[in-house]
Amino acid sequence: MSDEQIGQTPQAAGGTAPEGGTPPGAPEGQQQQPRYGEYAPGYGQQPAGQQPPAYGQQPGYGQQPGYGQQPPAYGQQPGYGQQPPAWQQQPPAWQQQQPGWQQAGGQYGPYGQQPGWAPPPKPGLIPLRPLSFGTLIGAPFQALRRNPKITVGAALLLQGIPTILVSVVLAGAVYFLLERVVNSDASDRNTLLAGAIGGTVVLGLLSLVVSAISGALLQGVVVGEVARETLGEKLTFRSLWQLVRGRIGALIGWTFLVSFAWFVAIALVVAVVFALAALGGGAGVVGAVAVGILGGFGLVALAIWINTKIALVPSAIVLERLRIGEAVARSWRLTNGYFWKSFGLIALIGVIIYMVTQIVATPFSLIGGMLGGIFAPTSLSTDDASSFTQVIVGQLGVSALASVVGAVVGAIGSVVETAAVSLLYLDLRMRKEGLDLQLVRFVEARQAGQELPDPYVVPAPAAPAAAPTTPPWPGS
């Protein structure tokens, strides 16, 4: 090969174009095909005569980023004139509206991260979850402080004032009857004394009736207040009364039914004891003593068991609006498996209230006992009727004052006891029926402006659909 042929293309030299070269007759400037084993000018290579964009600059409209270049970061705004994708224009629905307690608790983290644990919501008195024993002990006293106009005011209005009036009337009637006995002749004294005893018994029964009615009214108001405080609502007394007034009759009937049942049980035991004692002899006396002891302990054990099992009846009557029989069955089912927890809570709250009441009322009882010795130390050993009357008046006055103080303390204690039993009712429904989830949904819907039915009322089961009837065969 000559020197002129060196450097010429194969076409010029009269040869065949090599594989991958420029074919013969190709227009001038056409890009050559790569040889076998070579990489073609691929994605990311710049055409000849064009400079690559500077570092950090975005490619122009319609240009694709080169190989190795990063696409725009997530969340960066597109260039001028470009529309972002539709999924970037509107945030997801779950980010647009969340309940307040989820935002405060930080339940939802950034996109792609697992949600962290958030405490259960507490819109009001208690957290919406099954309650611990410590919460059941402390929450009734918190209910007393959260809305004292309702709790303390209802205690004084519905139970304190009626009890005070009954105590004053009873003390005045007893004073009047005893004064007649003291100032009467010796021949009429026995008759007047029997009449005074009978009148005192009648007044005592009347006071029990008034106490039962006022206690039932207070139970209804406190149960409604605790239920609404759990949802974060703070109602007025009028609103609460409208909420529970339709259930007052059932509450009063339940109170009298329970009182009458225990009165009959005690009367039966006492009647058997007197009947055995009337037989006379050693066997009758021993039998009367045995029946009295065993019957007394048996009644105490039976009262503990029965009263614990039916403790939730007022809550079921008010909140679920059940009849008395249905409420008894409801309370019995809810306490199955939780008897000792229920009994422990009721007993502990009762002991606390009893100790506080005794601490307040004991000084007045001591003053009443010492009053006779202070004002008329020799009146009981003489026949001076005026001195004896002074002692009676003083003791009745101190007793009436002690009754007033005891009525106020007892009314507030009744609020705490009723609130504790109401919270126990809510706790058992949360554990057995998932009431806490229903309450959470109700609170969320209320924050979103929606209206849901009362979460405490158990919906009635739907009636079963009627079975389809098969049409008769023709000619049958």
Coordinates of C-alpha atoms in Angstrom, one line a residue:
M1 CA 0.0 0.0 0.0
S2 CA 1.3 3.4 -1.0
D3 CA 1.7 6.4 1.2
E4 CA -1.2 8.1 -0.5
Q5 CA -3.5 5.4 0.5
I6 CA -2.5 5.6 4.1
G7 CA -5.0 7.8 6.0
Q8 CA -7.7 7.4 3.3
T9 CA -11.1 6.0 4.2
P10 CA -11.9 2.5 3.0
Q11 CA -14.3 3.8 0.5
A12 CA -11.6 6.1 -1.0
A13 CA -9.2 3.2 -1.1
G14 CA -11.7 1.1 -3.0
G15 CA -12.4 -1.2 0.0
T16 CA -15.5 -2.1 1.9
A17 CA -16.7 -0.1 4.8
P18 CA -15.8 -1.9 8.0
E19 CA -18.6 -3.2 10.3
G20 CA -19.9 -0.3 12.3
G21 CA -18.4 2.4 10.0
T22 CA -20.1 4.9 7.7
P23 CA -21.8 3.2 4.8
P24 CA -20.8 4.2 1.3
G25 CA -22.6 7.1 -0.1
A26 CA -23.7 8.3 3.3
P27 CA -24.3 12.0 3.6
E28 CA -21.5 14.1 5.0
G29 CA -21.7 14.7 8.7
Q30 CA -23.8 11.7 9.5
Q31 CA -23.0 10.1 12.8
Q32 CA -21.0 6.9 12.6
Q33 CA -22.4 3.7 14.0
P34 CA -20.4 2.3 16.9
R35 CA -18.3 -0.7 16.4
Y36 CA -19.1 -4.0 17.9
G37 CA -18.3 -3.9 21.6
E38 CA -18.5 -0.1 21.8
Y39 CA -21.2 1.8 23.8
A40 CA -23.6 3.8 21.8
P41 CA -24.0 7.5 22.7
G42 CA -26.7 6.9 25.3
Y43 CA -28.8 8.6 27.8
G44 CA -26.9 11.5 29.4
Q45 CA -24.4 12.2 26.6
Q46 CA -24.6 15.7 25.3
P47 CA -24.7 16.3 21.5
A48 CA -21.8 17.9 19.9
G49 CA -21.5 21.6 20.3
Q50 CA -23.7 21.8 23.4
Q51 CA -22.5 22.4 26.9
P52 CA -24.0 20.4 29.8
P53 CA -26.0 22.4 32.3
A54 CA -24.2 23.8 35.3
Y55 CA -24.2 21.9 38.6
G56 CA -27.5 22.5 40.4
Q57 CA -29.3 23.8 37.4
Q58 CA -32.5 22.0 36.2
P59 CA -32.8 20.9 32.6
G60 CA -35.0 23.0 30.4
Y61 CA -38.6 22.4 29.6
G62 CA -39.1 19.0 27.9
Q63 CA -35.5 17.8 28.5
Q64 CA -34.8 14.7 30.5
P65 CA -32.1 14.7 33.1
G66 CA -28.9 13.0 32.0
Y67 CA -27.6 9.7 33.2
G68 CA -26.3 9.9 36.7
Q69 CA -28.1 13.1 37.4
Q70 CA -30.6 13.2 40.3
P71 CA -34.2 14.1 39.5
P72 CA -35.8 17.0 41.4
A73 CA -36.0 16.2 45.2
Y74 CA -39.3 15.3 46.7
G75 CA -41.2 18.3 47.7
Q76 CA -39.4 20.8 45.4
Q77 CA -41.5 23.1 43.3
P78 CA -41.5 22.6 39.5
G79 CA -40.2 25.2 37.2
Y80 CA -42.0 28.2 35.8
G81 CA -45.0 27.1 33.7
Q82 CA -45.0 23.5 34.9
Q83 CA -47.9 22.0 36.7
P84 CA -47.2 19.7 39.7
P85 CA -48.7 16.3 39.5
A86 CA -52.3 15.9 40.9
W87 CA -51.1 13.9 43.9
Q88 CA -48.9 16.8 45.0
Q89 CA -51.6 19.4 44.7
Q90 CA -54.0 18.0 47.4
P91 CA -52.8 16.5 50.7
P92 CA -54.2 13.1 51.7
A93 CA -57.6 13.1 53.4
W94 CA -56.2 11.8 56.6
Q95 CA -53.9 14.9 56.8
Q96 CA -56.7 17.4 56.1
Q97 CA -58.7 16.8 59.3
Q98 CA -57.6 15.0 62.4
P99 CA -59.2 15.0 65.9
G100 CA -57.6 17.4 68.3
W101 CA -56.4 14.7 70.6
Q102 CA -54.5 12.9 67.7
Q103 CA -52.8 16.1 66.8
A104 CA -51.8 16.9 70.3
G105 CA -50.6 13.3 70.9
G106 CA -48.5 13.2 67.8
Q107 CA -50.0 9.9 66.6
Y108 CA -49.2 10.4 63.0
G109 CA -45.6 10.8 62.0
P110 CA -44.0 11.8 58.7
Y111 CA -44.8 9.9 55.6
G112 CA -43.3 6.4 55.5
Q113 CA -42.7 6.2 59.3
Q114 CA -44.6 4.0 61.7
P115 CA -47.0 5.9 64.0
G116 CA -45.8 6.2 67.6
W117 CA -47.8 5.2 70.7
A118 CA -50.2 7.9 71.9
P119 CA -52.0 7.8 75.2
P120 CA -55.7 7.2 75.2
P121 CA -57.8 10.4 74.9
K122 CA -59.0 12.1 78.1
P123 CA -61.7 14.6 77.0
G124 CA -63.1 14.9 80.6
L125 CA -63.0 13.1 83.9
I126 CA -61.3 9.9 83.0
P127 CA -59.2 8.5 80.1
L128 CA -61.2 6.5 77.7
R129 CA -59.8 3.1 78.5
P130 CA -60.4 0.4 81.1
L131 CA -59.6 2.0 84.5
S132 CA -57.2 0.9 87.1
F133 CA -58.3 0.5 90.8
G134 CA -56.4 3.7 91.7
T135 CA -58.3 5.7 89.1
L136 CA -61.6 4.3 90.4
I137 CA -60.7 5.5 93.9
G138 CA -59.5 8.9 92.9
A139 CA -61.9 9.9 90.1
P140 CA -65.0 10.2 92.4
F141 CA -63.3 12.9 94.4
Q142 CA -62.2 14.6 91.2
A143 CA -65.9 14.5 90.0
L144 CA -66.8 16.3 93.2
R145 CA -64.3 19.1 92.4
R146 CA -64.8 19.5 88.7
N147 CA -68.3 20.7 88.9
P148 CA -69.1 21.6 92.5
K149 CA -72.2 23.6 91.5
I150 CA -73.8 20.4 90.4
T151 CA -72.3 17.8 92.7
V152 CA -72.3 19.7 96.0
G153 CA -75.3 21.8 95.1
A154 CA -77.4 18.7 94.1
A155 CA -76.3 17.0 97.3
L156 CA -77.5 19.8 99.5
L157 CA -80.6 20.5 97.5
L158 CA -81.9 16.9 97.0
Q159 CA -80.6 15.2 100.1
G160 CA -79.2 17.6 102.6
I161 CA -82.1 20.0 102.9
P162 CA -84.8 17.3 103.1
T163 CA -82.8 15.4 105.7
I164 CA -82.3 18.6 107.7
L165 CA -86.1 19.4 107.6
V166 CA -87.0 15.9 108.6
S167 CA -84.5 16.0 111.5
V168 CA -85.9 19.3 112.8
V169 CA -89.5 18.1 112.5
L170 CA -88.6 14.8 114.2
A171 CA -86.8 16.5 117.0
G172 CA -89.7 18.9 117.6
A173 CA -92.3 16.1 117.5
V174 CA -90.3 14.0 120.0
Y175 CA -89.9 17.0 122.3
F176 CA -93.6 17.7 122.2
L177 CA -94.5 14.0 122.9
L178 CA -92.0 13.7 125.8
E179 CA -93.1 17.0 127.3
R180 CA -96.7 15.7 127.5
V181 CA -95.5 12.5 129.2
V182 CA -93.4 14.4 131.7
N183 CA -96.1 16.9 132.6
S184 CA -99.0 14.4 132.7
D185 CA -100.5 12.7 135.8
A186 CA -99.2 9.4 136.9
S187 CA -102.4 7.6 135.9
D188 CA -102.2 8.8 132.2
R189 CA -98.4 8.6 131.9
N190 CA -98.3 5.0 130.5
T191 CA -100.9 5.8 127.9
L192 CA -99.2 8.9 126.7
L193 CA -95.8 7.1 126.7
A194 CA -97.2 4.4 124.4
G195 CA -98.6 7.1 122.1
A196 CA -95.2 8.9 122.1
I197 CA -93.4 5.7 121.2
G198 CA -95.9 5.0 118.4
G199 CA -95.6 8.6 117.1
T200 CA -91.8 8.4 117.1
V201 CA -91.9 5.2 115.1
V202 CA -94.2 6.7 112.5
L203 CA -92.0 9.8 112.2
G204 CA -89.0 7.5 111.9
L205 CA -90.6 5.6 109.0
L206 CA -91.6 8.9 107.4
S207 CA -88.0 10.1 107.6
L208 CA -86.8 6.8 105.9
V209 CA -89.3 7.4 103.1
V210 CA -88.1 10.9 102.5
S211 CA -84.5 9.8 102.7
A212 CA -85.1 7.0 100.1
I213 CA -86.8 9.4 97.7
S214 CA -84.1 12.1 98.0
G215 CA -81.3 9.5 97.7
A216 CA -82.9 8.2 94.5
L217 CA -83.1 11.7 93.0
L218 CA -79.4 12.3 94.0
Q219 CA -78.4 9.0 92.4
G220 CA -80.0 9.9 89.1
V221 CA -78.3 13.4 88.9
V222 CA -74.9 12.1 89.9
V223 CA -75.0 9.2 87.4
G224 CA -75.9 11.6 84.6
E225 CA -73.2 14.1 85.7
V226 CA -70.4 11.4 85.8
A227 CA -71.4 10.1 82.4
R228 CA -71.4 13.5 80.7
E229 CA -68.2 14.6 82.5
T230 CA -66.5 11.5 81.0
L231 CA -67.3 12.9 77.5
G232 CA -66.0 16.4 78.5
E233 CA -69.4 18.0 78.8
K234 CA -70.3 20.3 81.6
L235 CA -74.1 20.6 81.9
T236 CA -76.2 22.8 84.0
F237 CA -78.6 21.4 86.7
R238 CA -81.6 22.0 84.4
S239 CA -80.0 20.1 81.6
L240 CA -79.1 17.2 83.9
W241 CA -82.6 17.2 85.3
Q242 CA -84.1 17.0 81.8
L243 CA -81.7 14.1 81.1
V244 CA -82.7 12.0 84.1
R245 CA -86.2 13.1 85.0
G246 CA -87.8 10.3 83.0
R247 CA -85.9 7.7 85.1
I248 CA -86.7 9.1 88.5
G249 CA -89.8 6.9 88.9
A250 CA -87.9 3.8 88.2
L251 CA -85.1 4.8 90.6
I252 CA -87.6 5.5 93.4
G253 CA -89.4 2.2 92.7
W254 CA -86.1 0.3 92.8
T255 CA -85.1 1.9 96.1
F256 CA -88.3 1.0 97.8
L257 CA -88.2 -2.5 96.3
V258 CA -84.7 -3.2 97.8
S259 CA -85.6 -1.7 101.1
F260 CA -88.8 -3.8 101.4
A261 CA -87.0 -7.0 100.4
W262 CA -84.4 -6.5 103.2
F263 CA -87.0 -5.5 105.7
V264 CA -88.9 -8.8 105.0
A265 CA -85.7 -10.8 105.3
I266 CA -84.8 -9.3 108.7
A267 CA -88.4 -9.6 109.9
L268 CA -88.4 -13.3 109.1
V269 CA -85.2 -14.0 111.1
V270 CA -86.5 -12.0 114.0
A271 CA -89.8 -13.8 113.9
V272 CA -88.1 -17.2 114.0
V273 CA -86.0 -16.1 117.0
F274 CA -89.0 -15.0 118.9
A275 CA -91.0 -18.1 118.0
L276 CA -88.2 -20.3 119.3
A277 CA -87.8 -18.3 122.5
A278 CA -91.5 -18.5 123.1
L279 CA -91.3 -22.3 123.2
G280 CA -89.5 -22.1 126.5
G281 CA -87.0 -24.5 127.9
G282 CA -83.4 -25.0 127.2
A283 CA -84.0 -26.2 123.6
G284 CA -86.0 -23.2 122.7
V285 CA -83.4 -20.7 124.1
V286 CA -80.5 -22.6 122.5
G287 CA -82.4 -22.7 119.2
A288 CA -83.3 -19.0 119.4
V289 CA -79.6 -18.0 120.1
A290 CA -78.4 -20.3 117.3
V291 CA -80.9 -18.9 114.8
G292 CA -80.1 -15.4 115.8
I293 CA -76.3 -15.8 115.4
L294 CA -76.4 -17.9 112.2
G295 CA -79.2 -15.8 110.7
G296 CA -77.4 -12.6 111.5
F297 CA -74.1 -13.7 109.9
G298 CA -76.1 -15.2 107.0
L299 CA -77.9 -12.0 106.4
V300 CA -74.7 -10.0 106.4
A301 CA -73.0 -12.4 103.9
L302 CA -76.1 -12.4 101.7
A303 CA -76.3 -8.6 101.9
I304 CA -72.7 -8.3 100.8
W305 CA -73.2 -10.6 97.8
I306 CA -76.6 -9.4 96.6
N307 CA -75.8 -5.7 97.1
T308 CA -72.6 -6.0 95.2
K309 CA -74.2 -7.9 92.3
I310 CA -77.0 -5.3 92.0
A311 CA -74.9 -2.2 92.7
L312 CA -75.0 -1.2 89.0
V313 CA -78.8 -1.1 88.7
P314 CA -79.2 2.7 89.1
S315 CA -76.5 3.3 86.4
A316 CA -78.2 0.9 84.0
I317 CA -81.6 2.5 84.7
V318 CA -80.4 6.0 84.0
L319 CA -77.9 5.6 81.2
E320 CA -79.4 2.7 79.3
R321 CA -83.0 3.5 80.2
L322 CA -83.9 0.0 81.1
R323 CA -86.7 -1.3 83.2
I324 CA -86.1 -2.5 86.7
G325 CA -86.0 -6.2 85.8
E326 CA -83.7 -5.6 82.8
A327 CA -81.4 -3.4 84.9
V328 CA -81.1 -6.1 87.5
A329 CA -80.1 -8.7 84.9
R330 CA -77.7 -6.2 83.3
S331 CA -75.9 -5.5 86.6
W332 CA -75.7 -9.2 87.3
R333 CA -74.0 -9.9 84.0
L334 CA -71.6 -7.0 84.2
T335 CA -70.3 -8.0 87.6
N336 CA -69.7 -11.6 86.6
G337 CA -65.9 -12.2 87.0
Y338 CA -65.4 -8.9 88.7
F339 CA -67.1 -9.5 92.1
W340 CA -64.2 -8.9 94.3
K341 CA -63.1 -5.8 92.5
S342 CA -66.6 -4.4 92.7
F343 CA -66.9 -5.3 96.4
G344 CA -63.5 -3.9 97.2
L345 CA -64.2 -0.5 95.6
I346 CA -67.6 -0.2 97.2
A347 CA -66.3 -1.2 100.6
L348 CA -63.3 1.0 100.5
I349 CA -65.2 4.1 99.5
G350 CA -67.8 3.3 102.1
V351 CA -65.2 3.1 104.9
I352 CA -63.6 6.4 103.8
I353 CA -67.0 8.2 103.8
Y354 CA -67.9 6.6 107.2
M355 CA -64.7 7.7 108.8
V356 CA -65.0 11.2 107.6
T357 CA -68.7 11.4 108.8
Q358 CA -67.8 10.0 112.2
I359 CA -64.9 12.5 112.6
V360 CA -67.3 15.4 111.9
A361 CA -70.3 14.1 113.9
T362 CA -68.5 12.7 117.0
P363 CA -67.8 16.0 118.7
F364 CA -71.5 16.9 118.6
S365 CA -72.5 13.5 120.1
L366 CA -70.0 14.0 122.9
I367 CA -71.4 17.5 123.6
G368 CA -74.9 16.2 123.6
G369 CA -74.0 13.5 126.2
M370 CA -72.3 16.0 128.5
L371 CA -75.0 18.6 128.2
G372 CA -77.2 17.1 130.9
G373 CA -74.5 17.0 133.5
I374 CA -73.5 20.6 132.8
F375 CA -76.9 22.3 132.9
A376 CA -78.8 20.1 135.4
P377 CA -76.5 17.6 137.2
T378 CA -79.2 16.5 139.6
S379 CA -82.2 16.5 137.4
L380 CA -82.2 12.8 136.7
S381 CA -82.2 11.9 140.4
T382 CA -85.1 14.3 141.3
D383 CA -88.7 14.7 140.3
D384 CA -88.3 18.2 139.1
A385 CA -90.0 18.2 135.7
S386 CA -88.7 21.5 134.6
S387 CA -85.1 20.5 135.0
F388 CA -85.8 17.3 133.2
T389 CA -87.4 19.2 130.4
Q390 CA -84.4 21.5 130.1
V391 CA -82.1 18.5 129.7
I392 CA -84.3 17.0 127.0
V393 CA -84.4 20.3 125.1
G394 CA -80.7 20.7 125.3
Q395 CA -80.0 17.2 124.1
L396 CA -82.5 17.5 121.3
G397 CA -81.0 20.8 120.2
V398 CA -77.5 19.3 120.0
S399 CA -78.8 16.2 118.3
A400 CA -80.6 18.3 115.7
L401 CA -77.4 20.3 115.1
A402 CA -75.4 17.0 114.8
S403 CA -78.1 15.8 112.4
V404 CA -77.7 18.9 110.2
V405 CA -73.9 18.5 110.0
G406 CA -74.2 14.8 109.5
A407 CA -76.8 15.4 106.7
V408 CA -74.4 17.7 104.9
V409 CA -71.5 15.4 105.2
G410 CA -73.6 12.4 104.4
A411 CA -75.0 14.1 101.2
I412 CA -71.5 14.8 99.9
G413 CA -70.5 11.3 100.8
S414 CA -73.4 9.9 98.8
V415 CA -72.2 11.9 95.8
V416 CA -68.8 10.2 96.1
E417 CA -70.2 6.7 96.6
T418 CA -72.6 7.1 93.6
A419 CA -69.9 8.5 91.4
A420 CA -67.6 5.5 92.3
V421 CA -70.3 3.0 91.4
S422 CA -71.0 4.9 88.1
L423 CA -67.3 4.8 87.2
L424 CA -67.3 1.1 88.0
Y425 CA -70.2 0.6 85.6
L426 CA -68.3 2.4 82.8
D427 CA -65.1 0.4 83.5
L428 CA -66.9 -2.9 83.3
R429 CA -68.6 -2.0 80.0
M430 CA -65.2 -0.9 78.6
R431 CA -63.7 -4.2 79.6
K432 CA -66.5 -6.4 78.3
E433 CA -68.2 -4.4 75.5
G434 CA -65.6 -2.0 74.2
L435 CA -67.5 1.1 75.4
D436 CA -64.2 3.1 75.3
L437 CA -64.1 2.8 71.5
Q438 CA -67.7 4.0 71.2
L439 CA -66.9 7.0 73.4
V440 CA -63.8 7.8 71.4
R441 CA -65.9 7.7 68.1
F442 CA -68.5 9.9 69.8
V443 CA -65.9 12.5 70.9
E444 CA -64.3 12.6 67.4
A445 CA -67.6 13.0 65.7
R446 CA -68.6 15.8 68.0
Q447 CA -65.3 17.6 67.3
A448 CA -66.0 17.2 63.6
G449 CA -69.5 18.7 64.0
Q450 CA -71.4 15.5 63.5
E451 CA -74.2 14.1 65.5
L452 CA -74.2 10.6 66.8
P453 CA -76.8 8.8 69.1
D454 CA -76.1 8.5 72.8
P455 CA -73.1 6.2 73.2
Y456 CA -74.3 4.8 76.5
V457 CA -77.6 3.4 75.2
V458 CA -77.3 -0.2 73.8
P459 CA -79.1 -0.3 70.5
A460 CA -81.9 -2.8 70.3
P461 CA -81.1 -5.9 68.2
A462 CA -82.4 -5.9 64.7
A463 CA -85.4 -8.1 64.1
P464 CA -84.5 -11.2 62.2
A465 CA -85.5 -11.1 58.5
A466 CA -88.6 -13.2 57.7
A467 CA -87.8 -16.4 55.8
P468 CA -88.8 -16.3 52.1
T469 CA -92.0 -18.2 51.4
T470 CA -92.0 -20.7 48.6
P471 CA -94.9 -20.2 46.2
P472 CA -97.1 -23.3 45.9
W473 CA -96.7 -25.5 42.9
P474 CA -99.3 -25.2 40.3
G475 CA -102.1 -27.6 40.9
S476 CA -101.1 -28.3 44.6

